[in-house]
Amino acid sequence: MAAQGDSEQVRYCARFPYLCLKFTLVAYSTVFWLLGAFVLAVGIYAEVERQKYKTLESAFLAPAIILILLGIVMFLVSFLGVLASLRDNINLLQAFMYILGFCLLIELVGGITALIFRNKTIEFLNENIGRGIQNYYDDLDFKNIMDFVQKEFKCCGGEDFKDWSKNQYHDCSAPGPLACGVPYSCCIANKTMVINTMCGYKMMTEERLSVQHIIYVRGCTNAVFIWFTDNYAIMAGILLGILLPQFFGVLITLLYITRVEDIIAEHKLNDTLLQGRRRQRDDYEPGGAGCCMCFPE
């Protein structure tokens, strides 16, 4: 009885890591599956609302579209992880691990490339911001994003405040009060209760030094990069928050695959041993003959 109890305990301990890994992977995949469904739902809702007020194709990829694409990828990949972990399918588990690893690699390579070729990255961003400025009043998504960035990072335009001349309403040759001006989000907030929405009037006709106490004159691209540099601890935390869950998913899937392969190999070995014992019993012929062949001699 004691030997049988020890045997059962050994078998349970051998299965314990498998069960822990299985439940961890199922929980991990389920959480991101539900999160992907939530992001997808928010993206669809935002896109439906955007279509009601959209008057022009966006120069930028709309945030709603980004949310939809991100939600679809998260939903499908996480569903693959849930299915693979529940069925213990080696091929599905490997596909899930490779997709996670590929996404992680792409993010790392993209981030490192953007830092190495910083000037090219800034040039690319400035070009896209310039196209967005052209459609500033026709694209509510870009308008809201640009106003937020200019207020929060205390900047104006892409390279500098004169980028707003690319907009047909702010161009100096345009009619109306907005000509040669910049949006209110470029203005330095005053301490009075009265908000002057025309504080950017005719600012582009002035020199940089003469208007720097009225509006923000530095470009938003450089302002954002400077903020990233000054707040490297926050940026490191954000990057770890994005990359670590993916790395954990790759690691836990790899460990689970190895454990499942060990169990499969163990079962195959046990089946081989059982088949060998059956053959030995079949090959064994007890002595005797006739009706007494099964009796001991």
Coordinates of C-alpha atoms in Angstrom, one line a residue:
M1 CA 0.0 0.0 0.0
A2 CA 2.8 2.4 0.8
A3 CA 4.6 1.6 -2.5
Q4 CA 1.3 2.3 -4.3
G5 CA 0.9 5.6 -2.5
D6 CA 4.4 6.7 -3.4
S7 CA 3.8 5.8 -7.0
E8 CA 0.6 7.9 -7.2
Q9 CA 2.5 10.8 -5.6
V10 CA 5.2 10.6 -8.2
R11 CA 2.7 10.5 -11.0
Y12 CA 0.9 13.5 -9.6
C13 CA 4.1 15.5 -9.2
A14 CA 5.0 14.7 -12.7
R15 CA 1.7 16.1 -13.9
F16 CA 1.7 19.2 -11.7
P17 CA 4.1 21.3 -14.0
Y18 CA 2.0 20.3 -17.0
L19 CA -1.2 21.5 -15.3
C20 CA 0.3 24.7 -14.1
L21 CA 1.7 25.6 -17.5
K22 CA -1.6 24.6 -19.2
F23 CA -3.8 26.8 -16.9
T24 CA -1.3 29.7 -17.2
L25 CA -1.3 29.6 -21.0
V26 CA -5.1 29.2 -21.1
A27 CA -5.5 32.2 -18.8
Y28 CA -2.9 34.3 -20.7
S29 CA -4.5 33.6 -24.1
T30 CA -8.1 34.1 -22.8
V31 CA -7.2 37.5 -21.2
F32 CA -5.7 38.8 -24.5
W33 CA -8.5 37.2 -26.5
L34 CA -11.1 39.2 -24.5
L35 CA -8.9 42.3 -24.7
G36 CA -8.6 41.9 -28.5
A37 CA -12.4 41.6 -28.7
F38 CA -12.8 44.8 -26.6
V39 CA -10.3 46.8 -28.8
L40 CA -12.0 45.5 -31.9
A41 CA -15.4 46.6 -30.6
V42 CA -14.1 50.1 -29.7
G43 CA -12.5 50.4 -33.1
I44 CA -15.7 49.5 -34.9
Y45 CA -17.7 51.9 -32.8
A46 CA -15.2 54.7 -33.4
E47 CA -15.1 54.0 -37.2
V48 CA -19.0 54.1 -37.4
E49 CA -19.0 57.4 -35.6
R50 CA -16.1 58.7 -37.7
Q51 CA -18.0 57.9 -40.9
K52 CA -20.9 60.1 -39.8
Y53 CA -18.7 63.2 -39.8
K54 CA -16.0 62.3 -42.3
T55 CA -15.8 64.8 -45.2
L56 CA -12.4 63.8 -46.7
E57 CA -10.1 60.9 -46.8
S58 CA -7.6 61.1 -44.0
A59 CA -4.0 61.8 -44.8
F60 CA -3.2 59.8 -41.7
L61 CA -4.4 56.3 -41.0
A62 CA -7.4 56.9 -38.8
P63 CA -7.0 55.8 -35.2
A64 CA -10.3 53.8 -35.5
I65 CA -8.7 51.8 -38.4
I66 CA -5.6 51.2 -36.3
L67 CA -7.8 49.9 -33.4
I68 CA -9.7 47.6 -35.7
L69 CA -6.5 46.1 -37.2
L70 CA -4.9 45.7 -33.8
G71 CA -8.1 44.2 -32.4
I72 CA -8.3 41.7 -35.3
V73 CA -4.7 40.6 -34.8
M74 CA -5.0 40.3 -31.0
F75 CA -8.3 38.4 -31.3
L76 CA -7.2 35.9 -33.9
V77 CA -3.7 35.2 -32.4
S78 CA -5.1 34.9 -28.9
F79 CA -7.9 32.6 -30.1
L80 CA -5.2 30.4 -31.7
G81 CA -3.5 30.3 -28.3
V82 CA -6.7 29.3 -26.4
L83 CA -7.5 26.6 -28.9
A84 CA -3.9 25.2 -29.0
S85 CA -3.6 25.1 -25.2
L86 CA -7.0 23.5 -24.7
R87 CA -6.4 20.8 -27.3
D88 CA -2.6 20.3 -26.6
N89 CA -2.0 20.5 -30.4
I90 CA 1.7 20.8 -31.0
N91 CA 1.3 22.4 -34.4
L92 CA -1.1 25.0 -33.2
L93 CA 1.1 25.7 -30.2
Q94 CA 4.2 26.2 -32.4
A95 CA 2.2 28.5 -34.7
F96 CA 1.1 30.6 -31.7
M97 CA 4.6 30.8 -30.4
Y98 CA 6.1 31.7 -33.7
I99 CA 3.5 34.4 -34.4
L100 CA 4.1 36.0 -31.0
G101 CA 7.9 35.8 -31.5
F102 CA 7.6 37.3 -35.0
C103 CA 5.5 40.2 -33.6
L104 CA 8.0 40.8 -30.8
L105 CA 10.9 40.8 -33.3
I106 CA 9.2 43.2 -35.6
E107 CA 8.5 45.6 -32.8
L108 CA 12.1 45.4 -31.6
V109 CA 13.6 45.9 -35.1
G110 CA 11.2 48.7 -35.8
G111 CA 12.1 50.6 -32.6
I112 CA 15.8 50.1 -33.0
T113 CA 15.6 51.2 -36.7
A114 CA 13.7 54.3 -35.8
L115 CA 16.3 55.2 -33.2
I116 CA 19.3 54.5 -35.5
F117 CA 17.8 56.4 -38.4
R118 CA 16.4 59.2 -36.3
N119 CA 16.7 61.9 -38.9
K120 CA 14.9 59.8 -41.5
T121 CA 12.2 59.1 -38.9
I122 CA 11.8 62.8 -38.2
E123 CA 11.7 63.6 -41.9
F124 CA 9.0 60.9 -42.4
L125 CA 6.9 62.2 -39.5
N126 CA 7.2 65.8 -40.7
E127 CA 6.0 64.8 -44.2
N128 CA 3.0 63.1 -42.8
I129 CA 2.2 65.9 -40.4
G130 CA 2.4 68.3 -43.3
R131 CA -0.1 66.3 -45.3
G132 CA -2.3 66.2 -42.2
I133 CA -2.1 70.0 -41.8
Q134 CA -3.4 70.4 -45.3
N135 CA -6.7 68.7 -44.3
Y136 CA -6.7 70.0 -40.7
Y137 CA -10.3 71.3 -40.8
D138 CA -11.7 68.5 -42.9
D139 CA -10.3 65.6 -40.8
L140 CA -11.6 65.6 -37.3
D141 CA -9.4 62.7 -36.2
F142 CA -6.2 64.5 -37.2
K143 CA -7.5 67.8 -35.8
N144 CA -8.1 66.4 -32.4
I145 CA -4.8 64.6 -32.3
M146 CA -2.8 67.6 -33.5
D147 CA -4.6 70.0 -31.0
F148 CA -3.8 67.6 -28.2
V149 CA -0.1 67.2 -29.1
Q150 CA 0.4 71.0 -29.6
K151 CA -1.2 71.7 -26.2
E152 CA 0.5 69.0 -24.2
F153 CA 4.0 69.2 -25.8
K154 CA 3.9 73.0 -26.2
C155 CA 4.7 72.9 -29.9
C156 CA 3.3 74.1 -33.2
G157 CA 3.3 72.3 -36.6
G158 CA 5.7 69.6 -37.6
E159 CA 9.1 71.3 -38.1
D160 CA 8.0 74.7 -36.8
F161 CA 4.9 77.0 -36.6
K162 CA 5.3 78.1 -40.2
D163 CA 4.2 74.6 -41.4
W164 CA 0.6 75.9 -41.0
S165 CA 1.1 77.8 -44.3
K166 CA 0.4 74.5 -46.0
N167 CA -3.2 74.7 -44.9
Q168 CA -5.4 76.5 -47.4
Y169 CA -7.1 78.6 -44.7
H170 CA -3.9 79.6 -43.0
D171 CA -1.9 80.3 -46.1
C172 CA -1.0 84.0 -46.4
S173 CA -2.6 84.3 -49.8
A174 CA -6.0 83.0 -48.5
P175 CA -8.8 85.3 -47.6
G176 CA -10.3 85.5 -44.2
P177 CA -9.0 86.1 -40.6
L178 CA -7.1 82.7 -40.5
A179 CA -4.6 83.8 -43.2
C180 CA -1.0 83.8 -42.0
G181 CA -2.2 82.6 -38.6
V182 CA -1.9 79.4 -36.6
P183 CA -4.6 77.5 -34.6
Y184 CA -5.5 78.4 -31.1
S185 CA -3.9 75.2 -29.8
C186 CA -0.5 76.7 -30.8
C187 CA -1.0 79.7 -28.4
I188 CA 0.6 79.9 -25.0
A189 CA -2.1 79.7 -22.5
N190 CA -2.7 83.0 -20.6
K191 CA -3.6 83.3 -17.0
T192 CA -6.8 85.4 -17.6
M193 CA -10.3 83.9 -17.7
V194 CA -10.9 85.4 -21.2
I195 CA -9.8 83.0 -24.0
N196 CA -8.5 84.7 -27.1
T197 CA -9.1 82.2 -29.9
M198 CA -7.5 84.6 -32.4
C199 CA -4.2 84.8 -30.6
G200 CA -2.4 83.2 -33.5
Y201 CA -3.6 85.9 -35.9
K202 CA -0.9 86.9 -38.5
M203 CA 1.8 85.1 -36.5
M204 CA 3.5 83.7 -39.6
T205 CA 4.4 87.2 -40.8
E206 CA 6.6 87.7 -37.8
E207 CA 10.0 86.4 -36.9
R208 CA 10.4 83.5 -34.6
L209 CA 11.9 85.5 -31.7
S210 CA 9.2 88.1 -31.7
V211 CA 6.3 85.7 -31.3
Q212 CA 7.8 83.1 -29.0
H213 CA 6.0 84.7 -26.0
I214 CA 2.6 84.4 -27.8
I215 CA 2.7 81.1 -29.5
Y216 CA 4.8 77.9 -29.4
V217 CA 7.4 78.1 -32.1
R218 CA 9.2 74.8 -31.9
G219 CA 8.0 71.9 -34.1
C220 CA 6.0 69.0 -32.5
T221 CA 8.3 66.2 -33.9
N222 CA 11.4 67.5 -32.1
A223 CA 9.3 68.3 -29.0
V224 CA 8.0 64.7 -28.8
F225 CA 11.5 63.3 -29.3
I226 CA 12.9 65.6 -26.6
W227 CA 10.1 64.5 -24.2
F228 CA 10.9 60.8 -24.9
T229 CA 14.6 61.6 -24.1
D230 CA 13.8 63.5 -20.9
N231 CA 11.4 60.9 -19.7
Y232 CA 13.3 57.8 -20.5
A233 CA 12.2 56.0 -17.3
I234 CA 8.5 56.4 -18.4
M235 CA 9.3 55.3 -21.9
A236 CA 11.2 52.3 -20.6
G237 CA 8.2 51.3 -18.5
I238 CA 5.9 51.7 -21.5
L239 CA 8.2 49.6 -23.7
L240 CA 8.5 46.9 -21.0
G241 CA 4.7 46.9 -20.6
I242 CA 4.3 46.2 -24.3
L243 CA 7.2 43.8 -24.8
L244 CA 7.3 41.7 -21.6
P245 CA 3.8 40.2 -22.0
Q246 CA 4.7 39.0 -25.5
F247 CA 8.0 37.6 -24.3
F248 CA 6.2 35.9 -21.4
G249 CA 3.8 34.4 -23.9
V250 CA 6.6 33.0 -26.1
L251 CA 8.4 31.6 -23.0
I252 CA 5.4 30.0 -21.4
T253 CA 4.3 28.5 -24.8
L254 CA 7.8 27.1 -25.3
L255 CA 7.9 25.5 -21.9
Y256 CA 4.4 24.1 -22.4
I257 CA 5.4 22.6 -25.8
T258 CA 8.4 20.8 -24.3
R259 CA 6.2 19.4 -21.5
V260 CA 3.5 18.2 -23.9
E261 CA 6.2 16.6 -26.1
D262 CA 7.7 14.9 -23.0
I263 CA 4.2 13.5 -22.0
I264 CA 3.7 12.3 -25.6
A265 CA 7.1 10.6 -25.6
E266 CA 6.3 9.0 -22.2
H267 CA 3.0 7.7 -23.4
K268 CA 4.6 6.2 -26.5
L269 CA 7.3 4.5 -24.4
N270 CA 4.6 3.1 -22.1
D271 CA 2.7 1.8 -25.0
T272 CA 5.8 0.2 -26.4
L273 CA 6.5 -1.5 -23.1
L274 CA 3.0 -2.8 -22.7
Q275 CA 3.0 -4.2 -26.2
G276 CA 6.3 -5.9 -25.5
R277 CA 4.8 -7.5 -22.3
R278 CA 1.8 -8.7 -24.3
R279 CA 4.0 -10.3 -26.9
Q280 CA 5.9 -12.1 -24.1
R281 CA 2.7 -13.4 -22.6
D282 CA 1.5 -14.5 -26.0
D283 CA 4.8 -16.3 -26.8
Y284 CA 4.8 -18.1 -23.5
E285 CA 3.3 -21.7 -23.8
P286 CA 2.9 -23.6 -20.6
G287 CA 3.8 -27.3 -20.4
G288 CA 1.4 -30.2 -20.7
A289 CA -0.9 -31.4 -23.4
G290 CA -4.6 -32.0 -24.2
C291 CA -7.2 -30.9 -21.7
C292 CA -4.6 -30.7 -18.9
M293 CA -2.3 -28.2 -20.7
C294 CA -3.4 -25.4 -18.4
F295 CA -2.7 -27.4 -15.2
P296 CA 0.6 -27.2 -13.5
E297 CA 2.8 -30.2 -13.9

